[in-house]
Short mmCIF file of C-alpha atoms in Angstrom, two decimals:
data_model
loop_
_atom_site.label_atom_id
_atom_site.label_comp_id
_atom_site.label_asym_id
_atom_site.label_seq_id
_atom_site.Cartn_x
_atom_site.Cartn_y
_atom_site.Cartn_z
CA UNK A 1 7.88 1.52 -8.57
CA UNK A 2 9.08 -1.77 -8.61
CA UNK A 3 11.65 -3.01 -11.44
CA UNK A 4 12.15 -6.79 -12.41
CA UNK A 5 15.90 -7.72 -13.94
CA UNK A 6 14.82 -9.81 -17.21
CA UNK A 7 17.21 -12.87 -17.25
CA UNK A 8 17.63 -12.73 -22.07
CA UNK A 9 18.57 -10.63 -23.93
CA UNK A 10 16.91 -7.54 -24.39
CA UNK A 11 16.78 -5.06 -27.34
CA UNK A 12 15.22 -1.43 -27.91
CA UNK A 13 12.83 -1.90 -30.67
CA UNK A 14 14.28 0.63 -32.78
CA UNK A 15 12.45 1.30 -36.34
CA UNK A 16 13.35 3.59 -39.25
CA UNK A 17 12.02 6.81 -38.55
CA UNK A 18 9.34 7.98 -41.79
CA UNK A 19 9.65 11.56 -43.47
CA UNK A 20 8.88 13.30 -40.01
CA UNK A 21 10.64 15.60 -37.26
CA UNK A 22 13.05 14.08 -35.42
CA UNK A 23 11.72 14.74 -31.68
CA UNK A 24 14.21 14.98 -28.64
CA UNK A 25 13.00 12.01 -27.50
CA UNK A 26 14.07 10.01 -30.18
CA UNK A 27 17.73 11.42 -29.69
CA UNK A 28 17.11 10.99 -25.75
CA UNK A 29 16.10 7.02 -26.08
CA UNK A 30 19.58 6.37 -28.32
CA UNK A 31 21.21 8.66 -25.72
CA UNK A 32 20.44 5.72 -23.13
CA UNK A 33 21.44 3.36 -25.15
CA UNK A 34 25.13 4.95 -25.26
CA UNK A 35 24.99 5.35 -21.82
CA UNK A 36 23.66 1.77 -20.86
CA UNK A 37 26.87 0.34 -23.27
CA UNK A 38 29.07 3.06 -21.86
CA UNK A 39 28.34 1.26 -18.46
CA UNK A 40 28.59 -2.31 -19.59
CA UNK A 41 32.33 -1.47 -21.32
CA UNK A 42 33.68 0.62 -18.10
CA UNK A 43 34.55 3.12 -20.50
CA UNK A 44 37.73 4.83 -19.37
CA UNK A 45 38.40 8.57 -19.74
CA UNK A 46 41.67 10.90 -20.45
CA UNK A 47 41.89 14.15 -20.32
CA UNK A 48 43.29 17.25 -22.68
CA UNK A 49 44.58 20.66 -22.17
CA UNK A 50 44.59 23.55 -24.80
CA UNK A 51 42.32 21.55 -27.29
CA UNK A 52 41.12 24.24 -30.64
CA UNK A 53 37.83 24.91 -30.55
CA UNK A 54 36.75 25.63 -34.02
CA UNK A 55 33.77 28.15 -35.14
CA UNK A 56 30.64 26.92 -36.74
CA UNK A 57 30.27 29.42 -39.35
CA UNK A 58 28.77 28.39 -42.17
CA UNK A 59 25.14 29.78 -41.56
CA UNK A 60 23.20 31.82 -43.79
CA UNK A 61 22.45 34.40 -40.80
CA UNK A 62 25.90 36.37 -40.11
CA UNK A 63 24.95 36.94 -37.20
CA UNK A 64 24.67 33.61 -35.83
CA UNK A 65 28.42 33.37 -36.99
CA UNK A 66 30.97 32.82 -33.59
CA UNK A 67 29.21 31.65 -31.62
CA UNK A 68 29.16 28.23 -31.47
CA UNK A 69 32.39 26.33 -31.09
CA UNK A 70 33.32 22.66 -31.30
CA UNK A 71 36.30 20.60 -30.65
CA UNK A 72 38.10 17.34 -32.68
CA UNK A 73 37.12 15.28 -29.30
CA UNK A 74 33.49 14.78 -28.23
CA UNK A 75 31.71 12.99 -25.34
CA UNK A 76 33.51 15.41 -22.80
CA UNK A 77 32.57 15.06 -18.98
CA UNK A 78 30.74 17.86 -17.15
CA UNK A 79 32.64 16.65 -14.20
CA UNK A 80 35.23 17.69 -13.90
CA UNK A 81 33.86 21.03 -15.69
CA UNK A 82 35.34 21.84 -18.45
CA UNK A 83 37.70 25.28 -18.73
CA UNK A 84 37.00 27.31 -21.88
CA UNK A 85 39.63 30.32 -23.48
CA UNK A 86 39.58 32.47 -25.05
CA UNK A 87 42.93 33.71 -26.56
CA UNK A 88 44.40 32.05 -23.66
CA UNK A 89 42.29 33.59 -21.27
CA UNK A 90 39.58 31.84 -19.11
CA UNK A 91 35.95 32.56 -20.53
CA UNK A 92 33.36 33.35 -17.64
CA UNK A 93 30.69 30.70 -17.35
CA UNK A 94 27.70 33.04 -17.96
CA UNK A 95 29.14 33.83 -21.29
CA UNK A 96 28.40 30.77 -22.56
CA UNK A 97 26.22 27.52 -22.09
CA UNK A 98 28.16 24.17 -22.23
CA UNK A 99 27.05 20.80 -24.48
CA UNK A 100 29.25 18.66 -23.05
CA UNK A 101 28.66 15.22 -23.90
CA UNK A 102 28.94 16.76 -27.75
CA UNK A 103 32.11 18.60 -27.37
CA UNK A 104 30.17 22.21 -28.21
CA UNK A 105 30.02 25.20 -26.25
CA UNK A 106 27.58 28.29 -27.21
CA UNK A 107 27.99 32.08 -26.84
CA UNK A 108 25.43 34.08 -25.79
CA UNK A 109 27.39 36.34 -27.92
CA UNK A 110 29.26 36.58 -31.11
CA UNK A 111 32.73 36.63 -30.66
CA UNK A 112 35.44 38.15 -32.67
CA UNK A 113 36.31 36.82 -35.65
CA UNK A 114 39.98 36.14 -34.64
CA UNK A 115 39.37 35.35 -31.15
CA UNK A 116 41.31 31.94 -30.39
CA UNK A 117 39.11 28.92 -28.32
CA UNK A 118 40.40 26.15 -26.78
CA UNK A 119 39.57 23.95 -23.79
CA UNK A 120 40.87 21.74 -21.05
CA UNK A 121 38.03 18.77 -20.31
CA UNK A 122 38.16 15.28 -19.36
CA UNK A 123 36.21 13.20 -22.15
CA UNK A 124 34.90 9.15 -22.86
CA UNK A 125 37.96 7.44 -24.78
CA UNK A 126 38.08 4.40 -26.28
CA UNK A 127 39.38 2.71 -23.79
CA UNK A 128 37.85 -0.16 -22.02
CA UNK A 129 38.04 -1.64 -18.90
CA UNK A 130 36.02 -4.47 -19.42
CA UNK A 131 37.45 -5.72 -22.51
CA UNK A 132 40.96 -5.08 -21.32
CA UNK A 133 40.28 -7.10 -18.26
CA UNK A 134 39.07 -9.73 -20.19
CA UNK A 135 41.69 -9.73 -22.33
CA UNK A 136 43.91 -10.16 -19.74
CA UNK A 137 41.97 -13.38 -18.50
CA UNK A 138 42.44 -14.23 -21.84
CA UNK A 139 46.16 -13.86 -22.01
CA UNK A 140 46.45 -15.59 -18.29
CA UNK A 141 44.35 -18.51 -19.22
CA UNK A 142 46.61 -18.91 -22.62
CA UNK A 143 49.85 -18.55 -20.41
CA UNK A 144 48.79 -20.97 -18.31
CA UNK A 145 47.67 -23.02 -20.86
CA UNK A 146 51.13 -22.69 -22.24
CA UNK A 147 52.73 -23.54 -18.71
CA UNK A 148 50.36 -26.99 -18.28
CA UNK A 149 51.35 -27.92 -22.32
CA UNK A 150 54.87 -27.49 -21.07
CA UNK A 151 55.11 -29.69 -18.21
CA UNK A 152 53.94 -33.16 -17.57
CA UNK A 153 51.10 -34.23 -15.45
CA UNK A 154 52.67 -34.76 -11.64
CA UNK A 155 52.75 -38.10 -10.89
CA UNK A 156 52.68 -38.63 -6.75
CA UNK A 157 56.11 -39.27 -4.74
CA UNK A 158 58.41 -37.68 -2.70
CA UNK A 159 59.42 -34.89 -5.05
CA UNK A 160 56.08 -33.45 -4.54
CA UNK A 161 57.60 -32.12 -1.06
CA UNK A 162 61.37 -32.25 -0.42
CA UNK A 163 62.12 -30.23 2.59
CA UNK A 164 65.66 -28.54 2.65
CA UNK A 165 68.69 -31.19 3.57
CA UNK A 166 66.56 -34.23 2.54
CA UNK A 167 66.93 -36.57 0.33
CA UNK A 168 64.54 -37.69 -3.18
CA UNK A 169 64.45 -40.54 -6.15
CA UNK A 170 62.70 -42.50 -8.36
CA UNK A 171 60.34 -43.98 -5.28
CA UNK A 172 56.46 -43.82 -5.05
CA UNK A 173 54.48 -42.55 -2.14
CA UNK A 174 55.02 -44.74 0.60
CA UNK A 175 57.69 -46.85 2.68
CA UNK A 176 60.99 -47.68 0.04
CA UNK A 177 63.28 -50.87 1.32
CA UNK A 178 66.30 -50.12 -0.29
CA UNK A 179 67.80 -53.54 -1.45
CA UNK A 180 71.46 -54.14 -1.61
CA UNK A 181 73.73 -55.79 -4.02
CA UNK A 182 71.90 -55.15 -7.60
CA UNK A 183 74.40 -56.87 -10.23
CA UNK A 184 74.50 -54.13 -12.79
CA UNK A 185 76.40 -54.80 -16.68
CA UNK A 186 78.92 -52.46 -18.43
CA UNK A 187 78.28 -49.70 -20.59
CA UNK A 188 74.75 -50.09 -19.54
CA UNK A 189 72.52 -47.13 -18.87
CA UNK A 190 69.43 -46.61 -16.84
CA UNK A 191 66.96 -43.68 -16.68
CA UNK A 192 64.63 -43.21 -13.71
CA UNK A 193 61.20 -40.78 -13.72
CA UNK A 194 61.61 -38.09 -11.33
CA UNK A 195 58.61 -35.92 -11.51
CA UNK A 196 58.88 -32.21 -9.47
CA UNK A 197 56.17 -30.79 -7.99
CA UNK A 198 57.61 -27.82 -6.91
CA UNK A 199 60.52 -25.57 -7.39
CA UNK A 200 63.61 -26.78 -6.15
CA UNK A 201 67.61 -26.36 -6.03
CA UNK A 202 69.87 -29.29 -5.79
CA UNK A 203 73.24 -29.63 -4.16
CA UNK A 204 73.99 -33.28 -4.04
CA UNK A 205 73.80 -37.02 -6.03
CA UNK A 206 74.67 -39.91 -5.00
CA UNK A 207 74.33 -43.60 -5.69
CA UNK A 208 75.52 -46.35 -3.35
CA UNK A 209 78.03 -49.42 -4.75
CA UNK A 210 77.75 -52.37 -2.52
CA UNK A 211 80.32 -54.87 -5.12
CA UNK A 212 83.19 -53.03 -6.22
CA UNK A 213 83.88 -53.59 -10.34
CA UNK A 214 85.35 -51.22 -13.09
CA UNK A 215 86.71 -47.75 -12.33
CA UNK A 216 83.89 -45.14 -13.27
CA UNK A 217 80.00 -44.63 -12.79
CA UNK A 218 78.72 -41.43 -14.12
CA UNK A 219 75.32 -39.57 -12.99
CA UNK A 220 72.87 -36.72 -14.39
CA UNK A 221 69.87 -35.00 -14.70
CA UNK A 222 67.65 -34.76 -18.23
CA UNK A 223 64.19 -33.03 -18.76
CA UNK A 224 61.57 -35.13 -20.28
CA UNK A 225 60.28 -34.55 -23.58
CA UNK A 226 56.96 -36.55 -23.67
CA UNK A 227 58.19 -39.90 -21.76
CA UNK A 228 61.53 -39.91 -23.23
CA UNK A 229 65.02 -38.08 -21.46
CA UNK A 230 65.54 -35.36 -23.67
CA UNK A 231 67.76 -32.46 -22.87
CA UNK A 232 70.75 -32.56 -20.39
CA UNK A 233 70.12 -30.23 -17.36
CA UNK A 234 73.26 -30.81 -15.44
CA UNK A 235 76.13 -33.56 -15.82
CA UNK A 236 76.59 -35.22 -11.84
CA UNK A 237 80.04 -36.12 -12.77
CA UNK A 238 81.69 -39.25 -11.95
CA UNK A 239 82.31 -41.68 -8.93
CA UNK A 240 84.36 -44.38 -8.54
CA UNK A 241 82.80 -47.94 -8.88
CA UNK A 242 86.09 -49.67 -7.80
CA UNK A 243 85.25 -49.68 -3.81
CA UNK A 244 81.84 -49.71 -1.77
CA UNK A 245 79.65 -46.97 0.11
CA UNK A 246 77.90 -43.95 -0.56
CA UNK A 247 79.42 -41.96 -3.97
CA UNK A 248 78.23 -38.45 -3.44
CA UNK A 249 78.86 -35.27 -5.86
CA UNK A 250 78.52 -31.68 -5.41
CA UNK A 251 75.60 -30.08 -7.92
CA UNK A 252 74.12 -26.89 -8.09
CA UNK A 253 70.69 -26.82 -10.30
CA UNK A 254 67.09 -25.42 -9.66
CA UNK A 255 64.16 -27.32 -11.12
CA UNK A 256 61.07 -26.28 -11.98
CA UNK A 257 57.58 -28.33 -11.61
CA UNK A 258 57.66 -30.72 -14.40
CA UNK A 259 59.18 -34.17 -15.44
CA UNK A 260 62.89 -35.39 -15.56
CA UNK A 261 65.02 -38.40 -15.68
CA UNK A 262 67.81 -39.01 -13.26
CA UNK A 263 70.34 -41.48 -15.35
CA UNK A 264 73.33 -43.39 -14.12
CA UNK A 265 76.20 -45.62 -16.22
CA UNK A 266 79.20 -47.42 -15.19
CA UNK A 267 82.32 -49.26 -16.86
CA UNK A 268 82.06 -52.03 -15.21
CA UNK A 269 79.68 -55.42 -13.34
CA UNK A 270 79.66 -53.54 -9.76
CA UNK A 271 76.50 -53.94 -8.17
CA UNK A 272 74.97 -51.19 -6.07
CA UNK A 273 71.32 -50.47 -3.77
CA UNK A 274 68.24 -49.77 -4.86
CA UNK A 275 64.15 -49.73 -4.75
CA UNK A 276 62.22 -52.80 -5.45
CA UNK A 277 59.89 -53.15 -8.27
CA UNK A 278 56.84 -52.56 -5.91
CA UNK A 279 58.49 -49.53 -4.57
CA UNK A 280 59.50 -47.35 -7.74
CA UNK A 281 57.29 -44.59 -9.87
CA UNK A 282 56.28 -46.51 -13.45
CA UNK A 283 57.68 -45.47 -16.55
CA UNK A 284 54.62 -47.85 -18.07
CA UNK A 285 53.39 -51.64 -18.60
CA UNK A 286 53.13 -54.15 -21.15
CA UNK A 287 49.90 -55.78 -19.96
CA UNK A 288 50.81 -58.92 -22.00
CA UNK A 289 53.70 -59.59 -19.48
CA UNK A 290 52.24 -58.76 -16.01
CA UNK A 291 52.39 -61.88 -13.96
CA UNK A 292 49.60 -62.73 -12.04
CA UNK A 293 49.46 -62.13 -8.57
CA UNK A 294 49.55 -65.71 -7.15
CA UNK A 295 52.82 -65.92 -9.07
CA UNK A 296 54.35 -62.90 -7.21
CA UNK A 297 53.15 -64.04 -3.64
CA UNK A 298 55.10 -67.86 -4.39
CA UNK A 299 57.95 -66.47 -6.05
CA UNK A 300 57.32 -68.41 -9.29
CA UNK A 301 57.15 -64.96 -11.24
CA UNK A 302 59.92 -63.62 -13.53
CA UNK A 303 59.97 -59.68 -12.26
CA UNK A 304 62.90 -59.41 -14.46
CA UNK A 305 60.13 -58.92 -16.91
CA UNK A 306 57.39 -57.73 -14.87
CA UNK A 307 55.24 -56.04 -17.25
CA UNK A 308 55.52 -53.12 -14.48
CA UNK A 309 58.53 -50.61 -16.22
CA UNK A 310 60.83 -48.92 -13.50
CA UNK A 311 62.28 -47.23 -16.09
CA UNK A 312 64.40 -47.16 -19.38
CA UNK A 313 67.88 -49.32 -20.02
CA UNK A 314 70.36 -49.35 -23.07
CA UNK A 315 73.45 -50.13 -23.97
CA UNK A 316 76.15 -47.50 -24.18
CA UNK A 317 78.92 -45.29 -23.38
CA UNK A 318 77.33 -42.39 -22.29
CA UNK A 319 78.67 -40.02 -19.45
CA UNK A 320 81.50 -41.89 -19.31
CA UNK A 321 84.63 -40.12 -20.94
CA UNK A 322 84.01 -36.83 -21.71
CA UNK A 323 80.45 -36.22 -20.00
CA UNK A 324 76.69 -36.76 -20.71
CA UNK A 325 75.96 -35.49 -24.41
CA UNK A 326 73.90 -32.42 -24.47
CA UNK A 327 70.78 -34.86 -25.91
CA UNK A 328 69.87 -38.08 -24.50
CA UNK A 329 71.15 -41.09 -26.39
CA UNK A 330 68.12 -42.65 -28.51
CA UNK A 331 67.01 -46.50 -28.79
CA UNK A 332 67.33 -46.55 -24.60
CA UNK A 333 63.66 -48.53 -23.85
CA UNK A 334 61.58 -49.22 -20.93
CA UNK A 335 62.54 -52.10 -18.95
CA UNK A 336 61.45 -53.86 -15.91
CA UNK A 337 63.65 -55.84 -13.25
CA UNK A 338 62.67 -56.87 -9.50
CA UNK A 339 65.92 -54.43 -7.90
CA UNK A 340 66.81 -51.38 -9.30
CA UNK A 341 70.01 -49.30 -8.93
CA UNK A 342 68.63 -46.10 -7.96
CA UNK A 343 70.09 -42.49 -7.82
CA UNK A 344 69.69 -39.97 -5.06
CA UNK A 345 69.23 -36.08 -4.89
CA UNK A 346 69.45 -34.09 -2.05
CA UNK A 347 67.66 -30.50 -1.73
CA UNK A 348 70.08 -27.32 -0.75
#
């Protein structure tokens, strides 16, 4: 015999049944039916010890009294087989024939009238494996949902992969020039896009003066809260803007996968390195002042107003006495310059 899977959805013509006997095969062909659902849930099972059995013994015939017992819980398995009692006692086998699936067991003889039944069986709960698991596809897919809703899309760049001991900024993919000697103003903040691709612990900043002016620069680390620095994540500290070289501070964060600013002020004019405008990850554009190419290649364009956004500027106080505020300053906007005055991180 051959059988054919059908590829829709099939149902068992059932019809209501007229003024007639019901035959076992019309209890049979809904007894399938259970079973075929039973198999497409991966119904789970538990099982009981010392469950009542109570006597059926309401028929007109007193003799038919006792005999038959049923428990609370039906659908019992016949394997394992089922252990019947009587007053504590295990029942013999042959005393009795065994209806498992509808929790009933029959004497061949009437028992006593006080004789106490119980059972230990296995039986079908309601319980079930296939809508548990996908429930908990369900509840992975939303948690993951959750986690992508929670952290920006990556953009590329060297924070993607920062092996141990190296260094990362606000760079794209590729070679970085860093430039020297980028005049910066007082009071004058800048926030760079550092997106993190992968979880990571921190143990240095740095920036690098090149012109020595004022006394203090200040660095730190914000999450993003849809393009914008929103919450501090750890105050760099301070450096001294007063000489030249590298001005490196001791951290000690772990970021996860998502978005974040790294911000710098200072007190006074010094100027210090940085990535070019070509070089840098884009905090956006204004496509109404994007020179044209022909007016990069001869110089002729104004990148101090690019249309190409390194990142966001403002003017204020910020970090400087007292430390970063817990939120990031508002009215800071993008802004676009041909140098910028980039900040460092190093991985532990």
């Amino acid at each position: 015999m051959e059988i054919k899977e059908g590829e829709k959805m099939g149902k068992t013509p059932y019809n209501d049944l007229n003024s007639q006997n019901v035959l076992s095969a019309h209890v049979s062909g809904v007894q399938h039916d259970v079973n075929k659902l039973q198999e497409v849930l991966n119904m789970q099972t538990s099982s009981v010890t010392g469950h009542a059995l109570n006597p059926v013994n309401d028929q007109e015939d007193p003799s038919l009294r006792y005999r038959i017992y049923e428990g609370s819980i039906r659908n019992w398995l016949d394997n394992p087989l089922p252990t019947i009692y009587r007053n504590g006692s295990v029942v013999a086998s042959d005393e009795y024939s065994l209806q498992a699936p509808y929790g009933v067991i029959v004497f061949n003889q009437q028992q006593n009238s006080n004789d106490n039944m119980s059972a230990d069986f296995s039986y079908i709960n309601n319980d079930s494996k296939t809508i548990n698991d996908i429930e908990t596809d369900i509840n992975s897919n939303n948690d993951r949902i959750i986690d992508l809703e929670n952290k920006e899309i990556q953009l590329s760049g060297t924070r993607m992969f920062v092996s141990s001991g190296t260094w990362a900024s606000h760079n794209a993919d590729g070679f970085a020039d860093l430039a020297t000697n980028t005049a910066m103003a007082a009071s004058l903040i800048d926030a760079f896009p550092f997106p993190v691709g992968h979880t990571m612990t921190l143990d240095r900043m740095a920036v690098r003066v090149d012109t020595g002016a004022g006394s203090t620069g200040a660095m730190a680390i914000y999450k993003d809260n849809q393009g914008y620095p929103d919450q501090l994540i750890i105050d760099g500290g301070t450096f001294d803007t007063s000489t030249t070289g590298w001005k490196e501070n001791t951290i000690d964060v772990t970021l996860e996968p998502g978005m974040y600013w790294l911000v710098r002020n200072q007190d006074g004019s010094c100027a210090m390195s940085g990535f070019t405008y070509e070089e840098v990850i884009p905090a956006g554009m204004d496509i109404f002042t994007m020179p044209r190419k022909s007016a990069i290649d001869d110089g002729t364009a104004d990148m101090r107003n690019a249309g190409i956004f390194g990142g966001l500027r403002g003017s204020t106080s910020a970090g400087l006495s007292g430390g970063f505020p817990q939120t990031f300053p508002s009215g800071i906007t993008p802004f676009s310059r041909s140098h910028y005055c980039s900040i460092f991180v190093r991985r532990a």
